[in-house]
C-alpha atoms as one frame of an Amber mdcrd trajectory, in Angstrom:
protein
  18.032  -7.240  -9.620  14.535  -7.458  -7.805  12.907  -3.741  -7.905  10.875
  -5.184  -5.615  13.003  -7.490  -3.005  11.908  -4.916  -0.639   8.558  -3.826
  -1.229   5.770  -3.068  -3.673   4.036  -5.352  -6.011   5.644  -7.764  -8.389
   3.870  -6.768 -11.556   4.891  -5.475 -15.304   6.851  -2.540 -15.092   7.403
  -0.117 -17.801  10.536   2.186 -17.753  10.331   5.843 -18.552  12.485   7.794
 -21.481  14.125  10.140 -19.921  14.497  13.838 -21.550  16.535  16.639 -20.459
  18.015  17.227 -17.387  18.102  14.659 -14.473  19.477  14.708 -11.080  23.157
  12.945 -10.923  22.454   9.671  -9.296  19.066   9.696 -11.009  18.539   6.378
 -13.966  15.033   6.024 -14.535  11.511   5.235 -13.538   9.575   2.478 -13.535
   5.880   2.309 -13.545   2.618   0.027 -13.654  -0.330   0.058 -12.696  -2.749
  -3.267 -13.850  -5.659  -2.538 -12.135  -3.808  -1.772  -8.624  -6.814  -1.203
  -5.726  -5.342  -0.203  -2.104  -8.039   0.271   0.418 -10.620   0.700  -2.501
  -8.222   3.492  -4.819  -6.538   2.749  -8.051  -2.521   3.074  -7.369   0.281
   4.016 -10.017   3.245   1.717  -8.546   6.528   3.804  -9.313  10.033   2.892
  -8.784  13.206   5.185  -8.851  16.148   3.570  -9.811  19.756   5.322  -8.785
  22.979   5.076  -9.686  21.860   1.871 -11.842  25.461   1.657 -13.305  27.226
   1.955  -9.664  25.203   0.375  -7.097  21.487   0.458  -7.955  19.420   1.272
  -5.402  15.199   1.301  -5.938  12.842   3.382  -4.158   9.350   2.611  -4.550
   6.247   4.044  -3.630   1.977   3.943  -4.294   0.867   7.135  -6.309  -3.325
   7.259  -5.373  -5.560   8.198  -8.416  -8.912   7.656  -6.273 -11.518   5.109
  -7.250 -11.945   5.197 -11.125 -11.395   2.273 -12.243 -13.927  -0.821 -12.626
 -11.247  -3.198 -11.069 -13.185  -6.236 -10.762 -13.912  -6.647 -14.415 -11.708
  -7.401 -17.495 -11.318  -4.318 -20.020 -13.791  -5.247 -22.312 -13.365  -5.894
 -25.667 -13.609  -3.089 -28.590 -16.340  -2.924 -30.890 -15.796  -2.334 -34.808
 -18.455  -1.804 -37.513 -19.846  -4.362 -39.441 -18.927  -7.160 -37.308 -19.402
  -8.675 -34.114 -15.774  -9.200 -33.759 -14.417  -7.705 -30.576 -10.870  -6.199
 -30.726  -8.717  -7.179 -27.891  -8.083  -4.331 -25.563  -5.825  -6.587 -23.294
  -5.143  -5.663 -19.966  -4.513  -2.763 -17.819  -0.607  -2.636 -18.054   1.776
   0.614 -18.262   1.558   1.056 -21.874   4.030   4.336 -22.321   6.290   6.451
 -20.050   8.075   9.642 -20.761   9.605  11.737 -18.036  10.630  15.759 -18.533
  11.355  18.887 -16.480  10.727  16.842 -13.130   7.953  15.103 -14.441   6.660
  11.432 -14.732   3.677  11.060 -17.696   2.280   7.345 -18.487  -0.657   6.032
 -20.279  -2.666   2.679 -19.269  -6.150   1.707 -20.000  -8.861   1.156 -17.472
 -12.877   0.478 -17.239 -14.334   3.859 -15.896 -17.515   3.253 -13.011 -18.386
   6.440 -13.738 -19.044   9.290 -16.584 -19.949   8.509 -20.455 -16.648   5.828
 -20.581 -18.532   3.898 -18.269 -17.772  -0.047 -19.072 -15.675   0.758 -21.850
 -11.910   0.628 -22.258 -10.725   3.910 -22.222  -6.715   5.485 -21.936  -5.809
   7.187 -19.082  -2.438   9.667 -19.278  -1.394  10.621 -15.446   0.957  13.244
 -14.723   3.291  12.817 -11.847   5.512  15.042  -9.913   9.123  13.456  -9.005
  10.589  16.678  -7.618   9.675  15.657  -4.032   9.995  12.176  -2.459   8.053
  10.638  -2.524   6.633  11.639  -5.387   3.200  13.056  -6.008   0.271  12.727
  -8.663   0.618  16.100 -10.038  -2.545  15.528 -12.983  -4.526  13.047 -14.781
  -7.285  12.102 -17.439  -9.308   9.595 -19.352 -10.244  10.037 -23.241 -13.057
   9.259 -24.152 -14.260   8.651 -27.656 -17.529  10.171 -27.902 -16.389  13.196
 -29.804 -15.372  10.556 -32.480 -18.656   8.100 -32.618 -21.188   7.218 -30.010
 -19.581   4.354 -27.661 -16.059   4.597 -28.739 -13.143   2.350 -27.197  -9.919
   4.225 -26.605  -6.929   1.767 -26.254  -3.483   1.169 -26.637  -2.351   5.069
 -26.007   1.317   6.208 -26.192   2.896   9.856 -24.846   5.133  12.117 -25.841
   6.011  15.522 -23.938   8.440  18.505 -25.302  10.359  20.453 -23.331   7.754
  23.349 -22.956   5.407  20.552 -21.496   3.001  20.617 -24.262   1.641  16.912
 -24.143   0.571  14.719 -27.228  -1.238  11.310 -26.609  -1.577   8.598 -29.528
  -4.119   5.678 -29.244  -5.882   3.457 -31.122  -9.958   4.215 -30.900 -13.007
   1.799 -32.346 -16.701   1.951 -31.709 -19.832  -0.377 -33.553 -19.802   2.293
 -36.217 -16.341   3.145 -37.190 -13.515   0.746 -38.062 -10.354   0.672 -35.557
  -8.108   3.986 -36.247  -5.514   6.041 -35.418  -5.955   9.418 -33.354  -4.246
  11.912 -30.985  -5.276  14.534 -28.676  -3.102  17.297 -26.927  -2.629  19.777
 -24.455  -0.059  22.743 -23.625   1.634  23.381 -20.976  -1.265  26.628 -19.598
  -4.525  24.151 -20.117  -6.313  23.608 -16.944  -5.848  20.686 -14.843  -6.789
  17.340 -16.726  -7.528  19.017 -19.689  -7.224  17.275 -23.578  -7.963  18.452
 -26.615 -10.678  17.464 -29.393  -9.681  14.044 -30.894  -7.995  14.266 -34.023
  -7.783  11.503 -36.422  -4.341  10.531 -37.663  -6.078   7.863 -39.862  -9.160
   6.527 -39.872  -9.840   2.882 -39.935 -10.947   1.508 -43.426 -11.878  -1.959
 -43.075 -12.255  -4.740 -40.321  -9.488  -5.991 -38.029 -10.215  -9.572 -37.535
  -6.734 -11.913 -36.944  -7.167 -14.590 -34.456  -4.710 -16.917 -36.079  -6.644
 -19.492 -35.110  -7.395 -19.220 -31.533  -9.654 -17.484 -29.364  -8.598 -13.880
 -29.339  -8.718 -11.353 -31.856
């Protein structure tokens, strides 16, 4: 089946793990994003599917983040110590979704045109509301590096969310003086609006990550 015979954009969809407890007829969510830019804002695509083992049904709708994103260029490439060897940041595809207690979270990975992040790749985690139809951005956030090493790439992030909403967000983070690593931030459920904690490392990057297996990409 076509999630989007009817409407929306045709673009990589990521479903959502669903936790707890859902409506009846509710199955899951999809999401993406990839840069989406409707009348100059950055969208989060999201599609309900229903009663997916009866007869599915989707419902889709544009979720507006505002203009953050530096859409017309390609997520730059990350920057590790000792080398001029960029790390691929690939593209801005739904990397994670996780939904909980009427609540949609993803991560992606966009090119701020604003703030410290500017022209780096950086993860964004969004927050949206799916107890109203259609549904709502409810919160979002970048993470930036900086607390880890001047000029720090954040990529690749992943989500996870307990069921007293207290958020944790894994991803991948590089910069010209640290080799690529492994950190996290969090946040509970009474933080203010679009807040994340200090970066923690989970492991710290100990040598160079250079594997282009022979072509152009590394």
């Amino acid at each position: 089946l076509n999630p989007y015979a009817s409407a929306g954009t045709a673009t990589t969809t990521q479903p959502s793990h669903m936790y707890g407890a859902a409506p009846a007829s509710l199955g899951t969510f999809l999401v993406s994003f990839s840069g989406m830019n409707i009348g100059g804002m950055e969208q989060i695509q999201v599609v309900r599917l229903d009663d997916p083992l009866g007869i599915p049904t989707f419902i889709q709708t544009y979720v507006e983040l505002g203009d953050i994103d530096d859409v017309a260029a390609a997520l730059p490439g990350t920057p590790q110590s000792g080398t001029a060897t960029l790390i691929e940041s690939n593209d801005r595809r739904t990397l994670d979704a996780v939904w909980q207690n009427d609540a949609l979270w993803l991560t992606t990975t966009l090119n701020p045109n604003s703030g410290a992040d500017a022209g780096q790749a950086t993860a964004l985690w969004v927050k949206i509301d799916t107890s109203v139809s259609p549904e709502v951005l409810a919160d979002f956030g970048t993470i930036g590096g900086e607390d880890i090493a001047p000029g720090t790439f954040t990529t690749f992030a992943s989500i996870a969310i307990n069921a007293n909403e207290d958020v944790v967000v894994g991803f991948s983070a590089s910069a010209p003086s640290i080799f690529a690593g492994a950190y996290l931030v969090n946040r509970q459920i009474t933080d203010p609006p679009g807040f994340m904690g200090s970066p923690v490392v989970v492991q710290a990057g100990v040598d160079q990550y250079v594997r282009t297996f022979g072509g152009p990409r590394n």
